[in-house]
mmCIF file of C-alpha atoms in Angstrom:
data_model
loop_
_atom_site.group_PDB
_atom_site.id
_atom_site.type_symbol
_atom_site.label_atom_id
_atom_site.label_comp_id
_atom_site.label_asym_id
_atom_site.label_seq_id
_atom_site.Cartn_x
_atom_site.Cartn_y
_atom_site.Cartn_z
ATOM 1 C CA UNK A 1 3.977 15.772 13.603
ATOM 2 C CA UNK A 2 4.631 14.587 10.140
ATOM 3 C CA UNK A 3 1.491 13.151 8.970
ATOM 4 C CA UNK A 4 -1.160 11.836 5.915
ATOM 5 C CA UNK A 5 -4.483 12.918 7.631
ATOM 6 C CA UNK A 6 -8.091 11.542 5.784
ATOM 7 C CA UNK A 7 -11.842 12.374 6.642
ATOM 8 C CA UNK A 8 -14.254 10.917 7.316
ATOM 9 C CA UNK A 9 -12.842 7.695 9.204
ATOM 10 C CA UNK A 10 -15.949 5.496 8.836
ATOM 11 C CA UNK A 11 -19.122 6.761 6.585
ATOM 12 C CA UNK A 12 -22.056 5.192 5.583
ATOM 13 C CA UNK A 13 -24.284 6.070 2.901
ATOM 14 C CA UNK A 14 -26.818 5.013 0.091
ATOM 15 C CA UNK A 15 -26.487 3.738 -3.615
ATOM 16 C CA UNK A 16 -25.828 6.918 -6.077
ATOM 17 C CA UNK A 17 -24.993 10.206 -3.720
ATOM 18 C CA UNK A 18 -21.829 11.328 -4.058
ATOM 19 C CA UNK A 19 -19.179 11.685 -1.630
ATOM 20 C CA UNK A 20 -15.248 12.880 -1.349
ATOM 21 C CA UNK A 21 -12.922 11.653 1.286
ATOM 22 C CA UNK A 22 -10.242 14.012 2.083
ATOM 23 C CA UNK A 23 -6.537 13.467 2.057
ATOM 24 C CA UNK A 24 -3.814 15.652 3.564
ATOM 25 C CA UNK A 25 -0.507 15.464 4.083
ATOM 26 C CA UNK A 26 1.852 18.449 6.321
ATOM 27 C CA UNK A 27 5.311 16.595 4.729
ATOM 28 C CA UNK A 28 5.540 19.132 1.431
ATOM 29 C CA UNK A 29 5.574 15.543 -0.484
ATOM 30 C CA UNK A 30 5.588 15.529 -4.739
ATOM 31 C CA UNK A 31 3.441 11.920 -4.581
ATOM 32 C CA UNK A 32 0.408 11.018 -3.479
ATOM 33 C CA UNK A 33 -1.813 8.184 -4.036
ATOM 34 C CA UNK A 34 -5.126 6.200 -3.257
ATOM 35 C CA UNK A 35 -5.672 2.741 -2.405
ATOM 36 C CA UNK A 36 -8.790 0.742 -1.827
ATOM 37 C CA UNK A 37 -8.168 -2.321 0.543
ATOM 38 C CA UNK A 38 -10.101 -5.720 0.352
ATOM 39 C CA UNK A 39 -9.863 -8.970 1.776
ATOM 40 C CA UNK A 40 -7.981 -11.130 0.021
ATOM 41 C CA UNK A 41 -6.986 -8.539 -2.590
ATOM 42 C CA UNK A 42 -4.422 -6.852 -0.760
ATOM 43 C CA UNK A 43 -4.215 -2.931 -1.716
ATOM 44 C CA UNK A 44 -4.617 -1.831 -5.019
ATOM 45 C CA UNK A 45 -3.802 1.677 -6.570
ATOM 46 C CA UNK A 46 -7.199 3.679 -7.442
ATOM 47 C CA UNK A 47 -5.146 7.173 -8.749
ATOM 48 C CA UNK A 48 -2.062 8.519 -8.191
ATOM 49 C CA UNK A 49 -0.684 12.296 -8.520
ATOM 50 C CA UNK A 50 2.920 13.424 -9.168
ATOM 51 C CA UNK A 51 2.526 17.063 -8.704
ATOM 52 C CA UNK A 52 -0.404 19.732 -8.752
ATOM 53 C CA UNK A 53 -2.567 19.584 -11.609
ATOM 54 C CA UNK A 54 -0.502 16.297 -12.352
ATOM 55 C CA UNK A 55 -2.862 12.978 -11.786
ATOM 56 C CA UNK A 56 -3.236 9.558 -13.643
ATOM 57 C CA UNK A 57 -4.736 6.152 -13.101
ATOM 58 C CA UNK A 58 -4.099 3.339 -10.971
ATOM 59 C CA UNK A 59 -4.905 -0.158 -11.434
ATOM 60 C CA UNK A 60 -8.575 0.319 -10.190
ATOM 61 C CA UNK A 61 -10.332 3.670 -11.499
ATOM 62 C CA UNK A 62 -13.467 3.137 -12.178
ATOM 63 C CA UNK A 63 -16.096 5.052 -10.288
ATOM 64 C CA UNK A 64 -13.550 7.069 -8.963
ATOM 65 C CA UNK A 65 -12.184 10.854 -9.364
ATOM 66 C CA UNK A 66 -9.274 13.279 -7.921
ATOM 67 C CA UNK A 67 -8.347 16.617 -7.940
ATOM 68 C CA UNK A 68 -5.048 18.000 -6.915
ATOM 69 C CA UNK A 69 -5.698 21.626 -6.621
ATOM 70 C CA UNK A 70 -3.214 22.385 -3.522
ATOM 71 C CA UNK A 71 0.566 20.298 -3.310
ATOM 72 C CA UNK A 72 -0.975 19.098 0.395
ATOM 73 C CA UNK A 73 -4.548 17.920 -0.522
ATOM 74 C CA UNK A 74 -5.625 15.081 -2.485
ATOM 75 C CA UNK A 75 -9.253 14.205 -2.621
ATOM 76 C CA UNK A 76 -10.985 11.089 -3.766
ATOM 77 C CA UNK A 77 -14.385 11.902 -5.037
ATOM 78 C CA UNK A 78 -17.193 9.084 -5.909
ATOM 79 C CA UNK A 79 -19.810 10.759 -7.791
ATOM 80 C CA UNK A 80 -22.197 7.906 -7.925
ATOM 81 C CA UNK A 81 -21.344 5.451 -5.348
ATOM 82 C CA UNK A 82 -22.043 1.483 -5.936
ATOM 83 C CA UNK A 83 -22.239 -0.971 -3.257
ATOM 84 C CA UNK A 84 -19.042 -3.055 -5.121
ATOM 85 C CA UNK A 85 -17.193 0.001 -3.713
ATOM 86 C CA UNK A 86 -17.581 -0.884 -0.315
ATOM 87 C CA UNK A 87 -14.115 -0.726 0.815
ATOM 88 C CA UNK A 88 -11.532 0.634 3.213
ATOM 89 C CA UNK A 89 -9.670 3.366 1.666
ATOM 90 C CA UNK A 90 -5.976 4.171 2.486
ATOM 91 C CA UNK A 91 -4.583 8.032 1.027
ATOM 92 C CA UNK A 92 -0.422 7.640 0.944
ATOM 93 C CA UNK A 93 2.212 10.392 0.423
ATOM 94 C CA UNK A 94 5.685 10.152 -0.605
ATOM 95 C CA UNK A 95 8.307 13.325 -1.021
ATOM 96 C CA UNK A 96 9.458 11.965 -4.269
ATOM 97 C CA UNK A 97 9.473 8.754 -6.980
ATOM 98 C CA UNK A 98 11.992 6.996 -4.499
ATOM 99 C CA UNK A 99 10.835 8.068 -1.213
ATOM 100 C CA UNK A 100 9.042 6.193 1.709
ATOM 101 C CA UNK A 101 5.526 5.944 1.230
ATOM 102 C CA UNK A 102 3.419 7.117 4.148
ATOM 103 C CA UNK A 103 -0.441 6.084 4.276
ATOM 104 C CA UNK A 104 -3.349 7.668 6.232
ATOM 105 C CA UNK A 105 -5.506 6.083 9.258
ATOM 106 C CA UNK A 106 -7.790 4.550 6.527
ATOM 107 C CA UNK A 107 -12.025 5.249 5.874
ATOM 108 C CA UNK A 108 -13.964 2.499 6.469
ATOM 109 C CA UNK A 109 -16.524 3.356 3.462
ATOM 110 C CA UNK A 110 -19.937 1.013 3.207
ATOM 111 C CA UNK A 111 -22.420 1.641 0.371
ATOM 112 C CA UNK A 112 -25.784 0.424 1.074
ATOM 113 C CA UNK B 1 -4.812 -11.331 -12.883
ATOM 114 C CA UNK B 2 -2.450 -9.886 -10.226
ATOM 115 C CA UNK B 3 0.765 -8.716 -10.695
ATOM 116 C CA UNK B 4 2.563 -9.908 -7.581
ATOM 117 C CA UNK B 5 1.717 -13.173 -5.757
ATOM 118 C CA UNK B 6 1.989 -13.284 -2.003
ATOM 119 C CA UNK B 7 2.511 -16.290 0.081
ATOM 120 C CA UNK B 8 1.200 -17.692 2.629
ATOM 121 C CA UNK B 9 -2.018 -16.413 3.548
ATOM 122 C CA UNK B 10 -1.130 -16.733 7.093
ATOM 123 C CA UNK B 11 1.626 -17.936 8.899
ATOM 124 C CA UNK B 12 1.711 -19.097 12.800
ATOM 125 C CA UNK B 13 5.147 -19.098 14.199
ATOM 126 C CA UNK B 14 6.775 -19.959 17.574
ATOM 127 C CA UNK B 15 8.640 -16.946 19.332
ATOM 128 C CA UNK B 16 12.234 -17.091 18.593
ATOM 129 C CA UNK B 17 11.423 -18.640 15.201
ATOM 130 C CA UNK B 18 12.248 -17.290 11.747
ATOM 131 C CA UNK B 19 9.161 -16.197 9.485
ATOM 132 C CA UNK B 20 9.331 -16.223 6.175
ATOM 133 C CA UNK B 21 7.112 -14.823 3.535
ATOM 134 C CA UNK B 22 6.941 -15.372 -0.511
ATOM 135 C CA UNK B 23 5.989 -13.391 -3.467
ATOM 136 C CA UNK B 24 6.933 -13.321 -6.862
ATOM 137 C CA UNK B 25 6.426 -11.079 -9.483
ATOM 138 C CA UNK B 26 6.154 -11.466 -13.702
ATOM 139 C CA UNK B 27 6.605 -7.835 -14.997
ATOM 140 C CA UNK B 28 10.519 -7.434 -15.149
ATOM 141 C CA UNK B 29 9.795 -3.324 -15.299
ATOM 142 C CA UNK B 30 9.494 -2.859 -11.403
ATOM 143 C CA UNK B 31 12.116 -1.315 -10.176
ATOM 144 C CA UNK B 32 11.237 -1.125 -6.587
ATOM 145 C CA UNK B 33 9.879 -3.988 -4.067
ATOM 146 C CA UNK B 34 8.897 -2.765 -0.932
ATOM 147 C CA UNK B 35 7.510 -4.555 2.420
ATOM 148 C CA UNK B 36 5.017 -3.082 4.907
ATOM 149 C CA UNK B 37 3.791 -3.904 8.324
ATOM 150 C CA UNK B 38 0.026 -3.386 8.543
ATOM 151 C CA UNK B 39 -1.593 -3.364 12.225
ATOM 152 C CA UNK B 40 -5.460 -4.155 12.639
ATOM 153 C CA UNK B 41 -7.318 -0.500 12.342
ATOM 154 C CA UNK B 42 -3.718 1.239 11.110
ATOM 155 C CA UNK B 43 -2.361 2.296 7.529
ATOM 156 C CA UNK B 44 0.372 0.163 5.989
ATOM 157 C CA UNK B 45 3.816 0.797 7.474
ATOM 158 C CA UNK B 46 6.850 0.353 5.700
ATOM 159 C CA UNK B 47 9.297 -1.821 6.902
ATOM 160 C CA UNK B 48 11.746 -2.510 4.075
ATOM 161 C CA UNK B 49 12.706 -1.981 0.280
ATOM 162 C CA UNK B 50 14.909 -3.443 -1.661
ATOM 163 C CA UNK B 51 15.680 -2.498 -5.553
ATOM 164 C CA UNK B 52 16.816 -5.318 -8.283
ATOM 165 C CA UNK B 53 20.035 -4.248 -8.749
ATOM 166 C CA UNK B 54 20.959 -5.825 -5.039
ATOM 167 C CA UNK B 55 20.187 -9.252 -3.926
ATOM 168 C CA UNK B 56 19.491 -9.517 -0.217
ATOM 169 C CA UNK B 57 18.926 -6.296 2.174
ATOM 170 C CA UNK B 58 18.795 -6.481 6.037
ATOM 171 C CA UNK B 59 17.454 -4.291 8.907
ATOM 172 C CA UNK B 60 17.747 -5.665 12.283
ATOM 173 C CA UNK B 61 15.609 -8.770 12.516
ATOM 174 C CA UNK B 62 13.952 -8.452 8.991
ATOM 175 C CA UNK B 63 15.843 -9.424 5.343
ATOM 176 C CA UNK B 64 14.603 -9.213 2.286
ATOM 177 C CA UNK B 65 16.078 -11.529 -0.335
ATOM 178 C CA UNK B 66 15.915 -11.175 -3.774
ATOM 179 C CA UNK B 67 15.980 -13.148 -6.715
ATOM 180 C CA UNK B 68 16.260 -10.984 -10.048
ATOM 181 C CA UNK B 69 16.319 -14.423 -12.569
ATOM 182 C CA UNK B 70 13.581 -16.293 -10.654
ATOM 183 C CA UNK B 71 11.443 -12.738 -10.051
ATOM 184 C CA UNK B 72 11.198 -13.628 -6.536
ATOM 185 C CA UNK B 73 11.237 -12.564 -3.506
ATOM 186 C CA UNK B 74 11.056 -12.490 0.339
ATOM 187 C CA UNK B 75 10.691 -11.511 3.713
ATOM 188 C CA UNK B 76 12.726 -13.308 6.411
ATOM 189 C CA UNK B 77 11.978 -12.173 10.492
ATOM 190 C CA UNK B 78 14.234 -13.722 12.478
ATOM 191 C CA UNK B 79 14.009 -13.913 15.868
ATOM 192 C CA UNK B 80 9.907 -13.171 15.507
ATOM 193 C CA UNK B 81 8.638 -11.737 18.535
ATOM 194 C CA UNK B 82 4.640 -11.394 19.333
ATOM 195 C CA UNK B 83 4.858 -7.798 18.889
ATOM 196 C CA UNK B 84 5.669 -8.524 14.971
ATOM 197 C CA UNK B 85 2.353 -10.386 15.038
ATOM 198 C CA UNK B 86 0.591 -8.331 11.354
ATOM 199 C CA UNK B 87 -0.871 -8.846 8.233
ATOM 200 C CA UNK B 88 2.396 -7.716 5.799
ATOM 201 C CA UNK B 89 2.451 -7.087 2.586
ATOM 202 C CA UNK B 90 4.600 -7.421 -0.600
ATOM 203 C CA UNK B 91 4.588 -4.763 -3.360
ATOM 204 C CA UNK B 92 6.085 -4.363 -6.405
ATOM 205 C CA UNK B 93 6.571 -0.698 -8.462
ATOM 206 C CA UNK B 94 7.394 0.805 -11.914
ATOM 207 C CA UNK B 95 7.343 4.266 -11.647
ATOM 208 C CA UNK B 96 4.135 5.943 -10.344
ATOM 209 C CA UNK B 97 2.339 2.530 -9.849
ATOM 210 C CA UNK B 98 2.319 0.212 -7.069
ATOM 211 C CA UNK B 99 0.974 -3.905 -7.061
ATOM 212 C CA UNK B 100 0.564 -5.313 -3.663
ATOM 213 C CA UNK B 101 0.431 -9.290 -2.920
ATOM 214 C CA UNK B 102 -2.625 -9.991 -1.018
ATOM 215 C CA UNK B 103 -0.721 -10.253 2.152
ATOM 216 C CA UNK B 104 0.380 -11.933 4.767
ATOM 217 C CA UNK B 105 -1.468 -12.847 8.502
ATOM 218 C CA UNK B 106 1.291 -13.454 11.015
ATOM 219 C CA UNK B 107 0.711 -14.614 14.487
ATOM 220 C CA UNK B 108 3.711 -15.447 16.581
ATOM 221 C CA UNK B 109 2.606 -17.756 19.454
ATOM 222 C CA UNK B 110 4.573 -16.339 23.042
#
């Protein structure tokens, strides 16, 4: 089943130790992004990554890294989490600049 | 300051009514506006796209109109059923980067 799989789906942890959330996708897609969701704010676009090696900034990406080692994989790493990144975060893939986007199951994250 | 305005926040329609969401947009770069469906616990869906260079786009019950001089546009569901009861979003692209509208909460009363 074509799919954009993420892990952990809901974590909790403390001010300062860092975390990744994984992202991976089985459709061979070029694209893939994250997004951090918030009420009222809709979904906004924390990195983005057109190929291996190949990342750049979204709107919102402060406190936030990737890495884009392997064409399926796409993790979002927060080195020194902050409770203002409380969030749910939503990994997307799309095969190329004008394809469907497909987004993940979402990971509820709380910083405490 | 966001980049594409979405409205209404929420929206309660009759089944069998039309629905009709707004956004509008300032940055006359984005080449790409695209709709999604969002269920409660789910990723965004999408639903349907449209690109400037066309004005109005329709996929069985749901039409996007689009107008390029006003930098609007919108998403009409006819016929709304209580299964198309979501929270849907608006976005707006140029390139590699996507703007979403704060969305939309749909309910469509049975």
């Amino acid at each position: 089943e074509a799919q954009v799989t993420q892990n952990p789906r809901y974590l909790i942890t403390v001010t300062g130790k860092k975390l990744t959330v994984t992202c991976s996708q089985n459709m061979n897609h070029e694209y893939m992004s994250w997004y951090r969701q918030d009420p009222g704010l809709g979904l906004r676009q924390i990195y983005y990554s057109m190929n291996v090696e190949v990342t750049d900034k979204g709107d919102v990406p402060e406190g936030y890294k990737v890495s884009r080692k392997e064409k399926r994989n796409f993790p979002l790493i927060l080195e020194s989490p902050s409770p203002n990144q409380t969030s749910l975060y939503f990994c997307a893939s799309r095969l190329d600049r004008v394809g469907e986007q497909y987004f993940g199951p979402g990971t509820r994250l709380t910083v405490t | 300051q966001q980049q594409v305005k979405q409205s209404p926040q929420s929206l309660i329609v009759q089944k069998g009514g039309i629905s009709i969401i707004n956004c509008a947009y300032e940055n006359t770069a984005f080449d790409y506006f695209p709709w999604y469906q969002q269920f409660p616990g789910k990723g965004p869906a999408l639903l349907i796209a449209i690109r400037p260079d066309v004005s109005e786009k329709k996929e069985g019950r749901f039409t996007i109109s689009f107008n390029k001089s006003a930098k609007q546009f919108s998403l009409h569901i006819m016929d709304s059923q209580p299964g198309d009861s979501a929270t849907y979003f608006c976005a707006a692209s140029n390139f590699n980067k996507f703007y979403f509208g704060s969305g939309t909460k749909l309910n469509v009363k049975p």
